[in-house]
mmCIF file of C-alpha atoms in Angstrom:
data_model
loop_
_atom_site.group_PDB
_atom_site.id
_atom_site.type_symbol
_atom_site.label_atom_id
_atom_site.label_comp_id
_atom_site.label_asym_id
_atom_site.label_seq_id
_atom_site.Cartn_x
_atom_site.Cartn_y
_atom_site.Cartn_z
ATOM 1 C CA MET A 1263 160.188 -50.507 52.167
ATOM 2 C CA THR A 1264 161.789 -48.768 48.685
ATOM 3 C CA ILE A 1265 163.889 -50.306 46.819
ATOM 4 C CA ARG A 1266 165.415 -49.026 43.873
ATOM 5 C CA TYR A 1267 165.871 -52.532 41.412
ATOM 6 C CA GLY A 1268 168.846 -53.102 38.795
ATOM 7 C CA PHE A 1269 168.205 -55.492 36.162
ATOM 8 C CA LEU A 1270 170.328 -57.593 34.180
ATOM 9 C CA SER A 1271 168.971 -59.619 31.197
ATOM 10 C CA THR A 1272 167.964 -59.408 27.420
ATOM 11 C CA HIS A 1273 165.550 -56.795 27.025
ATOM 12 C CA PRO A 1274 163.574 -54.927 24.330
ATOM 13 C CA PRO A 1275 163.927 -54.471 21.796
ATOM 14 C CA THR A 1276 165.569 -57.959 21.680
ATOM 15 C CA ARG A 1277 162.384 -60.304 21.560
ATOM 16 C CA CYS A 1278 162.730 -63.562 23.287
ATOM 17 C CA GLY A 1279 160.948 -65.158 25.955
ATOM 18 C CA LEU A 1280 163.627 -63.751 28.874
ATOM 19 C CA ALA A 1281 163.737 -60.047 27.581
ATOM 20 C CA THR A 1282 159.403 -60.183 27.694
ATOM 21 C CA PHE A 1283 159.599 -61.751 30.861
ATOM 22 C CA ASN A 1284 162.543 -59.095 32.264
ATOM 23 C CA SER A 1285 160.663 -56.090 30.595
ATOM 24 C CA ALA A 1286 157.552 -57.264 32.327
ATOM 25 C CA LEU A 1287 159.417 -57.593 35.683
ATOM 26 C CA VAL A 1288 160.816 -54.077 35.526
ATOM 27 C CA ALA A 1289 157.286 -52.332 34.926
ATOM 28 C CA HIS A 1290 155.665 -54.308 37.723
ATOM 29 C CA LEU A 1291 158.299 -53.625 40.347
ATOM 30 C CA GLY A 1292 159.405 -50.005 39.477
ATOM 31 C CA THR A 1293 157.326 -46.782 40.465
ATOM 32 C CA PRO A 1294 157.459 -43.576 39.257
ATOM 33 C CA ASP A 1295 158.981 -42.335 42.493
ATOM 34 C CA CYS A 1296 161.608 -45.067 42.420
ATOM 35 C CA PRO A 1297 162.404 -46.578 38.293
ATOM 36 C CA GLY A 1298 164.605 -49.434 38.486
ATOM 37 C CA GLY A 1299 167.236 -49.910 35.685
ATOM 38 C CA VAL A 1300 168.380 -52.329 33.340
ATOM 39 C CA VAL A 1301 171.597 -53.512 32.218
ATOM 40 C CA ARG A 1302 170.444 -55.367 28.948
ATOM 41 C CA VAL A 1303 172.707 -58.233 27.518
ATOM 42 C CA ALA A 1304 172.675 -57.643 23.750
ATOM 43 C CA ALA A 1305 174.469 -60.190 21.524
ATOM 44 C CA LYS A 1306 175.615 -59.873 18.083
ATOM 45 C CA GLY A 1307 172.729 -58.387 15.479
ATOM 46 C CA ASP A 1308 170.415 -57.056 18.252
ATOM 47 C CA ASP A 1309 169.070 -53.405 17.607
ATOM 48 C CA PRO A 1310 171.826 -51.512 18.842
ATOM 49 C CA VAL A 1311 169.079 -49.027 20.386
ATOM 50 C CA PRO A 1312 168.173 -49.960 23.843
ATOM 51 C CA ALA A 1313 163.943 -49.434 25.347
ATOM 52 C CA PRO A 1314 163.722 -46.653 27.858
ATOM 53 C CA GLY A 1315 165.118 -47.411 31.374
ATOM 54 C CA VAL A 1316 168.285 -49.100 30.106
ATOM 55 C CA VAL A 1317 171.112 -48.011 31.734
ATOM 56 C CA HIS A 1318 173.825 -50.054 30.367
ATOM 57 C CA THR A 1319 174.532 -52.499 27.849
ATOM 58 C CA TRP A 1320 177.083 -55.606 28.129
ATOM 59 C CA ARG A 1321 177.488 -56.412 24.329
ATOM 60 C CA ALA A 1322 179.008 -59.843 23.828
ATOM 61 C CA THR A 1323 182.103 -58.553 22.514
ATOM 62 C CA THR A 1324 182.934 -56.234 24.856
ATOM 63 C CA PRO A 1325 186.331 -57.427 26.889
ATOM 64 C CA VAL A 1326 185.398 -58.211 30.809
ATOM 65 C CA GLY A 1327 182.384 -56.025 29.935
ATOM 66 C CA TRP A 1328 181.350 -58.144 33.329
ATOM 67 C CA ARG A 1329 182.970 -55.650 35.468
ATOM 68 C CA ASP A 1330 181.240 -52.392 34.475
ATOM 69 C CA THR A 1331 177.851 -54.281 34.839
ATOM 70 C CA ALA A 1332 178.653 -55.316 38.338
ATOM 71 C CA GLU A 1333 179.265 -51.272 38.987
ATOM 72 C CA VAL A 1334 176.096 -50.457 37.457
ATOM 73 C CA LEU A 1335 174.517 -52.999 39.070
ATOM 74 C CA ASN A 1336 175.889 -51.634 42.632
ATOM 75 C CA THR A 1337 174.467 -48.313 41.857
ATOM 76 C CA PHE A 1338 171.034 -49.874 43.058
ATOM 77 C CA ASP A 1339 170.028 -51.947 46.254
ATOM 78 C CA VAL A 1340 169.349 -55.099 44.757
ATOM 79 C CA ALA A 1341 170.269 -56.627 41.572
ATOM 80 C CA VAL A 1342 167.585 -59.171 39.505
ATOM 81 C CA ILE A 1343 169.470 -61.545 37.391
ATOM 82 C CA GLN A 1344 167.954 -63.446 34.425
ATOM 83 C CA HIS A 1345 169.817 -66.263 34.285
ATOM 84 C CA GLU A 1346 169.515 -68.904 30.964
ATOM 85 C CA TYR A 1347 172.990 -70.622 29.463
ATOM 86 C CA GLY A 1348 174.371 -68.988 26.727
ATOM 87 C CA ILE A 1349 172.970 -65.385 26.636
ATOM 88 C CA TYR A 1350 176.177 -64.273 28.470
ATOM 89 C CA PRO A 1351 179.754 -64.343 27.571
ATOM 90 C CA GLY A 1352 181.947 -67.116 28.399
ATOM 91 C CA ARG A 1353 181.687 -71.155 28.200
ATOM 92 C CA ASP A 1354 178.079 -71.597 29.219
ATOM 93 C CA GLY A 1355 177.803 -68.070 29.530
ATOM 94 C CA GLY A 1356 179.694 -67.986 33.147
ATOM 95 C CA GLU A 1357 180.881 -64.760 33.068
ATOM 96 C CA VAL A 1358 177.545 -63.957 34.829
ATOM 97 C CA LEU A 1359 179.385 -65.900 37.529
ATOM 98 C CA SER A 1360 181.741 -63.411 37.590
ATOM 99 C CA VAL A 1361 179.458 -60.173 37.845
ATOM 100 C CA LEU A 1362 178.136 -61.482 41.010
ATOM 101 C CA HIS A 1363 181.519 -62.188 42.913
ATOM 102 C CA ARG A 1364 181.856 -58.535 41.948
ATOM 103 C CA LEU A 1365 178.298 -57.238 43.573
ATOM 104 C CA THR A 1366 178.102 -55.696 46.915
ATOM 105 C CA VAL A 1367 174.687 -55.173 46.595
ATOM 106 C CA PRO A 1368 172.104 -58.393 47.496
ATOM 107 C CA SER A 1369 171.031 -60.393 44.523
ATOM 108 C CA ILE A 1370 168.140 -62.161 43.148
ATOM 109 C CA VAL A 1371 169.108 -64.632 40.249
ATOM 110 C CA VAL A 1372 165.901 -66.138 38.518
ATOM 111 C CA LEU A 1373 167.119 -69.545 36.840
ATOM 112 C CA HIS A 1374 165.325 -69.966 33.423
ATOM 113 C CA THR A 1375 166.535 -73.808 32.275
ATOM 114 C CA VAL A 1376 167.268 -76.349 35.379
ATOM 115 C CA LEU A 1377 168.648 -79.196 33.223
ATOM 116 C CA THR A 1378 167.893 -83.231 34.436
ATOM 117 C CA HIS A 1379 171.503 -84.032 32.412
ATOM 118 C CA PRO A 1380 173.935 -80.992 32.501
ATOM 119 C CA THR A 1381 177.653 -81.531 31.206
ATOM 120 C CA GLU A 1382 179.686 -80.658 33.932
ATOM 121 C CA SER A 1383 180.937 -77.019 33.402
ATOM 122 C CA GLN A 1384 176.728 -76.584 33.267
ATOM 123 C CA ARG A 1385 176.187 -78.199 36.498
ATOM 124 C CA SER A 1386 179.327 -76.321 38.165
ATOM 125 C CA LEU A 1387 178.299 -73.534 36.974
ATOM 126 C CA LEU A 1388 174.761 -72.873 38.000
ATOM 127 C CA GLU A 1389 176.105 -74.440 41.594
ATOM 128 C CA GLY A 1390 178.188 -71.508 41.477
ATOM 129 C CA ILE A 1391 175.773 -69.222 41.048
ATOM 130 C CA VAL A 1392 173.615 -70.176 43.359
ATOM 131 C CA ALA A 1393 176.482 -70.285 46.094
ATOM 132 C CA ALA A 1394 177.267 -66.530 45.059
ATOM 133 C CA ALA A 1395 173.284 -65.428 44.720
ATOM 134 C CA GLY A 1396 171.691 -63.736 47.892
ATOM 135 C CA ALA A 1397 168.310 -65.502 46.617
ATOM 136 C CA VAL A 1398 167.343 -68.139 43.972
ATOM 137 C CA VAL A 1399 164.062 -68.451 42.142
ATOM 138 C CA THR A 1400 162.389 -71.208 40.472
ATOM 139 C CA ILE A 1401 159.972 -70.546 37.966
ATOM 140 C CA THR A 1402 158.242 -74.150 38.692
ATOM 141 C CA ARG A 1403 158.272 -76.540 41.346
ATOM 142 C CA ALA A 1404 159.752 -79.090 38.750
ATOM 143 C CA ALA A 1405 162.596 -77.044 38.509
ATOM 144 C CA TYR A 1406 163.030 -76.503 42.050
ATOM 145 C CA ASP A 1407 162.841 -80.498 42.717
ATOM 146 C CA ARG A 1408 165.231 -80.733 40.003
ATOM 147 C CA LEU A 1409 167.744 -78.246 41.165
ATOM 148 C CA LEU A 1410 168.146 -79.800 44.653
ATOM 149 C CA ALA A 1411 167.578 -83.388 43.414
ATOM 150 C CA GLY A 1412 170.625 -82.735 40.692
ATOM 151 C CA TYR A 1413 173.068 -79.737 42.010
ATOM 152 C CA ALA A 1414 174.842 -79.203 45.506
ATOM 153 C CA VAL A 1415 173.012 -76.363 46.426
ATOM 154 C CA ASP A 1416 171.662 -74.362 50.013
ATOM 155 C CA PRO A 1417 167.697 -75.334 49.585
ATOM 156 C CA ALA A 1418 167.577 -72.022 51.903
ATOM 157 C CA LYS A 1419 168.356 -70.172 49.404
ATOM 158 C CA ILE A 1420 165.294 -71.082 46.569
ATOM 159 C CA SER A 1421 162.153 -69.856 46.664
ATOM 160 C CA VAL A 1422 159.504 -70.979 43.681
ATOM 161 C CA ILE A 1423 157.335 -67.877 42.066
ATOM 162 C CA PRO A 1424 155.676 -68.401 39.317
ATOM 163 C CA HIS A 1425 156.157 -66.910 35.754
ATOM 164 C CA GLY A 1426 153.728 -64.040 35.522
ATOM 165 C CA ALA A 1427 150.542 -63.612 33.307
ATOM 166 C CA SER A 1428 149.548 -60.224 31.196
ATOM 167 C CA GLY A 1429 145.679 -60.722 32.182
ATOM 168 C CA TYR A 1430 144.480 -61.575 28.463
ATOM 169 C CA ALA A 1431 141.404 -62.906 30.521
ATOM 170 C CA ASP A 1432 139.796 -59.138 29.941
ATOM 171 C CA ALA A 1433 140.776 -58.733 26.666
ATOM 172 C CA VAL A 1434 137.794 -58.124 23.859
ATOM 173 C CA ALA A 1435 137.421 -60.735 20.596
ATOM 174 C CA PRO A 1436 135.083 -61.362 18.226
ATOM 175 C CA ARG A 1437 133.904 -65.141 18.337
ATOM 176 C CA ARG A 1438 134.816 -66.916 14.842
ATOM 177 C CA ALA A 1439 132.193 -69.176 13.300
ATOM 178 C CA GLU A 1440 134.843 -72.496 12.962
ATOM 179 C CA PRO A 1441 137.087 -74.001 16.135
ATOM 180 C CA HIS A 1442 139.911 -71.514 16.224
ATOM 181 C CA LEU A 1443 143.217 -73.541 17.299
ATOM 182 C CA LEU A 1444 146.149 -71.131 18.175
ATOM 183 C CA THR A 1445 150.163 -71.550 19.024
ATOM 184 C CA TRP A 1446 152.253 -68.490 19.542
ATOM 185 C CA GLY A 1447 155.481 -67.226 20.475
ATOM 186 C CA LEU A 1448 158.984 -67.474 18.669
ATOM 187 C CA LEU A 1449 159.145 -70.497 16.116
ATOM 188 C CA GLY A 1450 162.165 -73.183 15.501
ATOM 189 C CA PRO A 1451 162.488 -76.783 15.629
ATOM 190 C CA GLY A 1452 161.719 -78.111 18.859
ATOM 191 C CA LYS A 1453 158.135 -76.304 18.658
ATOM 192 C CA GLY A 1454 156.445 -79.235 17.036
ATOM 193 C CA ILE A 1455 153.929 -77.295 15.252
ATOM 194 C CA GLU A 1456 154.712 -80.349 12.284
ATOM 195 C CA TRP A 1457 152.674 -82.472 14.544
ATOM 196 C CA ALA A 1458 150.059 -79.816 15.110
ATOM 197 C CA LEU A 1459 149.687 -79.694 11.655
ATOM 198 C CA ARG A 1460 149.142 -83.917 11.266
ATOM 199 C CA GLY A 1461 146.624 -83.566 13.983
ATOM 200 C CA LEU A 1462 144.735 -81.020 12.081
ATOM 201 C CA ALA A 1463 144.618 -82.990 9.134
ATOM 202 C CA LEU A 1464 142.776 -85.710 11.256
ATOM 203 C CA LEU A 1465 139.748 -83.107 11.862
ATOM 204 C CA ARG A 1466 138.867 -82.898 8.310
ATOM 205 C CA ASP A 1467 135.700 -84.645 9.571
ATOM 206 C CA VAL A 1468 134.766 -81.761 12.616
ATOM 207 C CA GLU A 1469 131.918 -79.553 11.531
ATOM 208 C CA PRO A 1470 132.820 -76.702 10.892
ATOM 209 C CA GLU A 1471 136.207 -77.481 10.482
ATOM 210 C CA PRO A 1472 138.831 -76.011 12.542
ATOM 211 C CA VAL A 1473 141.647 -73.153 11.686
ATOM 212 C CA TYR A 1474 144.887 -73.013 13.048
ATOM 213 C CA THR A 1475 146.784 -69.879 13.585
ATOM 214 C CA VAL A 1476 151.201 -70.020 14.169
ATOM 215 C CA ALA A 1477 151.349 -66.494 15.256
ATOM 216 C CA GLY A 1478 155.071 -65.590 15.989
ATOM 217 C CA ARG A 1479 158.238 -65.044 14.317
ATOM 218 C CA THR A 1480 160.636 -66.899 13.576
ATOM 219 C CA HIS A 1481 163.838 -67.274 16.848
ATOM 220 C CA PRO A 1482 166.083 -64.367 15.335
ATOM 221 C CA LYS A 1483 168.877 -67.097 16.295
ATOM 222 C CA VAL A 1484 167.284 -69.808 13.956
ATOM 223 C CA VAL A 1485 166.991 -67.109 11.615
ATOM 224 C CA GLU A 1486 171.130 -66.526 11.914
ATOM 225 C CA LEU A 1487 171.944 -70.204 11.417
ATOM 226 C CA HIS A 1488 169.548 -71.852 9.037
ATOM 227 C CA GLY A 1489 166.938 -68.926 7.585
ATOM 228 C CA GLU A 1490 163.471 -69.240 7.537
ATOM 229 C CA ALA A 1491 163.911 -73.815 6.685
ATOM 230 C CA TYR A 1492 161.900 -74.539 9.552
ATOM 231 C CA ARG A 1493 158.976 -71.886 8.353
ATOM 232 C CA ALA A 1494 159.042 -73.111 5.135
ATOM 233 C CA SER A 1495 159.118 -76.789 6.067
ATOM 234 C CA LEU A 1496 155.850 -76.264 7.411
ATOM 235 C CA HIS A 1497 154.250 -74.499 4.805
ATOM 236 C CA ARG A 1498 154.803 -77.562 2.439
ATOM 237 C CA LEU A 1499 153.647 -80.036 5.080
ATOM 238 C CA GLY A 1500 150.804 -78.220 4.801
ATOM 239 C CA ALA A 1501 150.270 -78.435 1.160
ATOM 240 C CA THR A 1502 151.014 -82.258 1.445
ATOM 241 C CA LEU A 1503 148.839 -82.843 3.691
ATOM 242 C CA GLY A 1504 145.684 -80.759 2.304
ATOM 243 C CA ILE A 1505 145.485 -77.899 4.842
ATOM 244 C CA ALA A 1506 146.906 -75.388 3.894
ATOM 245 C CA HIS A 1507 143.871 -73.462 3.944
ATOM 246 C CA ARG A 1508 143.089 -73.724 7.454
ATOM 247 C CA VAL A 1509 146.327 -72.895 8.473
ATOM 248 C CA ARG A 1510 147.081 -69.205 9.158
ATOM 249 C CA TYR A 1511 150.714 -67.996 9.953
ATOM 250 C CA ALA A 1512 150.963 -64.347 11.312
ATOM 251 C CA PRO A 1513 154.902 -63.917 11.549
ATOM 252 C CA ASP A 1514 154.516 -60.474 12.963
ATOM 253 C CA TYR A 1515 155.259 -58.714 16.413
ATOM 254 C CA LEU A 1516 152.218 -58.338 17.808
ATOM 255 C CA ASP A 1517 151.661 -55.616 20.886
ATOM 256 C CA ASP A 1518 150.167 -56.855 24.362
ATOM 257 C CA ALA A 1519 146.616 -55.455 22.591
ATOM 258 C CA ALA A 1520 147.030 -57.140 19.308
ATOM 259 C CA LEU A 1521 147.747 -60.790 21.166
ATOM 260 C CA GLY A 1522 145.299 -59.920 24.018
ATOM 261 C CA ALA A 1523 142.390 -60.285 21.442
ATOM 262 C CA LEU A 1524 144.317 -63.293 19.222
ATOM 263 C CA VAL A 1525 144.753 -65.517 22.311
ATOM 264 C CA ARG A 1526 141.118 -64.565 23.562
ATOM 265 C CA SER A 1527 139.811 -65.441 20.105
ATOM 266 C CA ALA A 1528 141.139 -69.536 20.649
ATOM 267 C CA ASP A 1529 139.208 -72.327 21.678
ATOM 268 C CA VAL A 1530 142.122 -74.233 22.420
ATOM 269 C CA VAL A 1531 145.893 -72.758 22.669
ATOM 270 C CA VAL A 1532 148.136 -75.735 21.310
ATOM 271 C CA LEU A 1533 151.407 -76.146 22.339
ATOM 272 C CA PRO A 1534 153.214 -79.604 20.796
ATOM 273 C CA TYR A 1535 156.730 -78.536 22.157
ATOM 274 C CA ASP A 1536 158.939 -81.477 21.663
ATOM 275 C CA SER A 1537 161.075 -80.891 24.426
ATOM 276 C CA THR A 1538 161.015 -83.095 27.923
ATOM 277 C CA GLU A 1539 163.214 -80.217 29.204
ATOM 278 C CA GLN A 1540 161.054 -77.494 29.641
ATOM 279 C CA VAL A 1541 160.552 -75.808 32.857
ATOM 280 C CA THR A 1542 159.085 -72.219 32.212
ATOM 281 C CA SER A 1543 156.726 -71.525 28.986
ATOM 282 C CA GLY A 1544 155.537 -67.861 29.227
ATOM 283 C CA VAL A 1545 153.326 -68.622 26.679
ATOM 284 C CA LEU A 1546 150.947 -71.801 28.559
ATOM 285 C CA VAL A 1547 151.089 -69.402 31.562
ATOM 286 C CA GLU A 1548 149.529 -66.963 29.467
ATOM 287 C CA ALA A 1549 147.057 -69.348 27.926
ATOM 288 C CA VAL A 1550 145.908 -70.762 31.559
ATOM 289 C CA ALA A 1551 145.432 -67.176 33.006
ATOM 290 C CA ALA A 1552 143.408 -66.378 29.830
ATOM 291 C CA ARG A 1553 141.311 -69.062 30.677
ATOM 292 C CA ILE A 1554 142.070 -71.236 27.222
ATOM 293 C CA PRO A 1555 141.667 -74.567 27.545
ATOM 294 C CA VAL A 1556 145.303 -76.088 26.453
ATOM 295 C CA VAL A 1557 146.019 -79.901 24.703
ATOM 296 C CA ALA A 1558 149.938 -79.970 25.431
ATOM 297 C CA THR A 1559 152.804 -82.631 25.761
ATOM 298 C CA PRO A 1560 154.343 -83.621 28.806
ATOM 299 C CA PHE A 1561 156.798 -81.039 28.767
ATOM 300 C CA PRO A 1562 157.566 -80.631 32.717
ATOM 301 C CA HIS A 1563 155.853 -77.007 33.198
ATOM 302 C CA ALA A 1564 152.606 -78.785 31.393
ATOM 303 C CA VAL A 1565 152.824 -81.109 33.724
ATOM 304 C CA GLU A 1566 152.501 -79.171 36.879
ATOM 305 C CA LEU A 1567 150.081 -76.856 35.466
ATOM 306 C CA LEU A 1568 147.956 -78.903 33.466
ATOM 307 C CA THR A 1569 147.636 -82.437 35.149
ATOM 308 C CA ASP A 1570 144.107 -82.095 36.665
ATOM 309 C CA GLY A 1571 144.044 -78.892 35.606
ATOM 310 C CA PRO A 1572 142.390 -76.457 32.638
ATOM 311 C CA GLY A 1573 143.936 -78.759 29.904
ATOM 312 C CA LEU A 1574 145.077 -82.133 28.283
ATOM 313 C CA LEU A 1575 148.371 -83.802 27.943
ATOM 314 C CA VAL A 1576 149.339 -85.941 25.156
ATOM 315 C CA PRO A 1577 152.503 -88.025 24.239
ATOM 316 C CA HIS A 1578 155.383 -85.977 22.355
ATOM 317 C CA LYS A 1579 154.810 -86.404 18.470
ATOM 318 C CA LYS A 1580 151.831 -88.350 18.375
ATOM 319 C CA PRO A 1581 149.578 -86.470 16.128
ATOM 320 C CA VAL A 1582 146.763 -88.691 16.476
ATOM 321 C CA ALA A 1583 146.571 -88.356 20.413
ATOM 322 C CA LEU A 1584 147.008 -84.733 19.324
ATOM 323 C CA ALA A 1585 144.023 -84.823 17.351
ATOM 324 C CA ALA A 1586 141.827 -86.628 19.767
ATOM 325 C CA ALA A 1587 142.253 -84.131 22.612
ATOM 326 C CA ILE A 1588 141.536 -81.322 20.391
ATOM 327 C CA ARG A 1589 138.253 -82.908 19.602
ATOM 328 C CA ARG A 1590 137.330 -83.498 22.833
ATOM 329 C CA ILE A 1591 137.489 -79.930 23.842
ATOM 330 C CA ILE A 1592 136.184 -78.816 20.614
ATOM 331 C CA THR A 1593 132.885 -81.130 20.156
ATOM 332 C CA LYS A 1594 132.035 -80.914 24.125
ATOM 333 C CA PRO A 1595 131.064 -77.955 25.608
ATOM 334 C CA ALA A 1596 130.953 -79.670 29.095
ATOM 335 C CA LEU A 1597 134.547 -80.908 28.826
ATOM 336 C CA ALA A 1598 135.731 -77.170 27.918
ATOM 337 C CA ALA A 1599 133.817 -75.751 30.943
ATOM 338 C CA THR A 1600 135.214 -78.284 33.176
ATOM 339 C CA LEU A 1601 138.423 -78.234 32.243
ATOM 340 C CA LEU A 1602 137.808 -74.344 33.058
ATOM 341 C CA GLU A 1603 136.535 -74.597 36.332
ATOM 342 C CA ARG A 1604 139.941 -76.520 37.012
ATOM 343 C CA ASN A 1605 141.948 -73.599 36.859
ATOM 344 C CA GLY A 1606 140.108 -72.257 40.494
ATOM 345 C CA HIS A 1607 142.101 -69.023 41.503
ATOM 346 C CA ALA A 1608 145.451 -69.517 39.293
ATOM 347 C CA GLY A 1609 144.518 -66.770 36.830
ATOM 348 C CA SER A 1610 144.581 -63.943 39.406
ATOM 349 C CA THR A 1611 147.743 -65.504 41.350
ATOM 350 C CA LEU A 1612 149.692 -65.457 37.781
ATOM 351 C CA ARG A 1613 149.059 -61.877 37.061
ATOM 352 C CA TRP A 1614 152.176 -59.853 37.402
ATOM 353 C CA PRO A 1615 151.403 -57.371 39.843
ATOM 354 C CA ALA A 1616 150.812 -60.966 42.205
ATOM 355 C CA VAL A 1617 154.182 -62.326 40.979
ATOM 356 C CA ALA A 1618 155.987 -59.031 41.457
ATOM 357 C CA GLN A 1619 154.411 -58.378 44.778
ATOM 358 C CA ARG A 1620 155.961 -62.014 45.616
ATOM 359 C CA TYR A 1621 159.956 -60.621 43.920
ATOM 360 C CA HIS A 1622 159.404 -57.608 46.262
ATOM 361 C CA ASP A 1623 158.681 -58.950 49.684
ATOM 362 C CA LEU A 1624 161.901 -61.692 48.695
ATOM 363 C CA ALA A 1625 164.574 -58.591 47.964
ATOM 364 C CA THR A 1626 162.363 -56.768 51.375
ATOM 365 C CA THR A 1627 164.138 -59.839 52.943
ATOM 366 C CA LEU A 1628 167.488 -59.498 51.467
ATOM 367 C CA VAL A 1629 167.635 -55.306 51.769
ATOM 368 C CA ALA A 1630 166.452 -55.756 55.640
ATOM 369 C CA ALA A 1631 169.145 -58.759 56.024
ATOM 370 C CA ALA A 1632 171.856 -56.629 54.409
ATOM 371 C CA ARG A 1633 171.859 -53.288 56.245
ATOM 372 C CA PRO A 1634 172.514 -53.944 60.009
ATOM 373 C CA ALA A 1635 175.350 -55.534 58.283
ATOM 374 C CA VAL A 1636 176.753 -52.123 56.408
ATOM 375 C CA ALA A 1637 175.678 -50.338 59.513
ATOM 376 C CA ALA A 1638 178.185 -52.413 61.283
ATOM 377 C CA GLY A 1639 180.640 -51.572 59.300
ATOM 378 C CA PRO A 1640 183.763 -49.030 59.891
#
């Protein structure tokens, strides 16, 4: 079935995980003969020039912008809406619910955050979104379980479709002489880089001594509120620990080719996140799909993908445990090989074409169910 998709989300040139996710989904669901269209949600300070494929921009400062947004989405066959608290106008981003109520076409809402302890406003909003949507997607089983356990929602509406991966396993990268540790993504407090630096300081006796790359710009919202204070604190910590010469910061935005080469050059991807709530990590999915061993704290998405899988879990804020896990992987090639064997077919099932097909199958079901009702109307 040919379906014209309308998308509602942050979107490039905005640089955030949600925009990257939406951009990839747009690319894999659209076809040259039937391209989709994006309604871009833009906050104050975002680049005003939209990327190709953006058909409308919903600015936070536009009064009742949800009305025009819904009218544009209604020109497509299915609306695919990315949900994250706070990206839409209104309390907790509540105006997205106004969009859903005004839609006349089927909708798929992708939940990127499901909180264990939401405020009453957040709980009510999410329950309203699920009730108004035609179908709801969680990206992990952990989010699905959390949604059913903590919210009054209809389980029949909810599907689990994993985060897509770009296929960096095929990228070519030169091997490094020293073990290479890597963290990438938008930088800010909560990423736990300070724990990784303290862990790196405990690996001085490894020969050759590991190097650590921290790639990615500081999150725009962090810059807006605090400037580069977090990044500066990391530089100071590295100097204090005597490891500054072993750490490379790459604050540039990397295109797919450059990021793919960087990921493939890593021996270990380190995700020392502080969060115990994070049910979605695109970086984690990319690392697993690229077949790079991962050392991560037990945030929900990591527990789901790495338990008996291609990585090791360590407690939050415990650099000794972090260093021990990294040491095991870089000094014991047999362990690294075993971890990758656990990967199984995860790489192929996480690739964007396979993930997009699951969205298309879900959309096909919604459209097929809606069309008889339209035909039966006056």
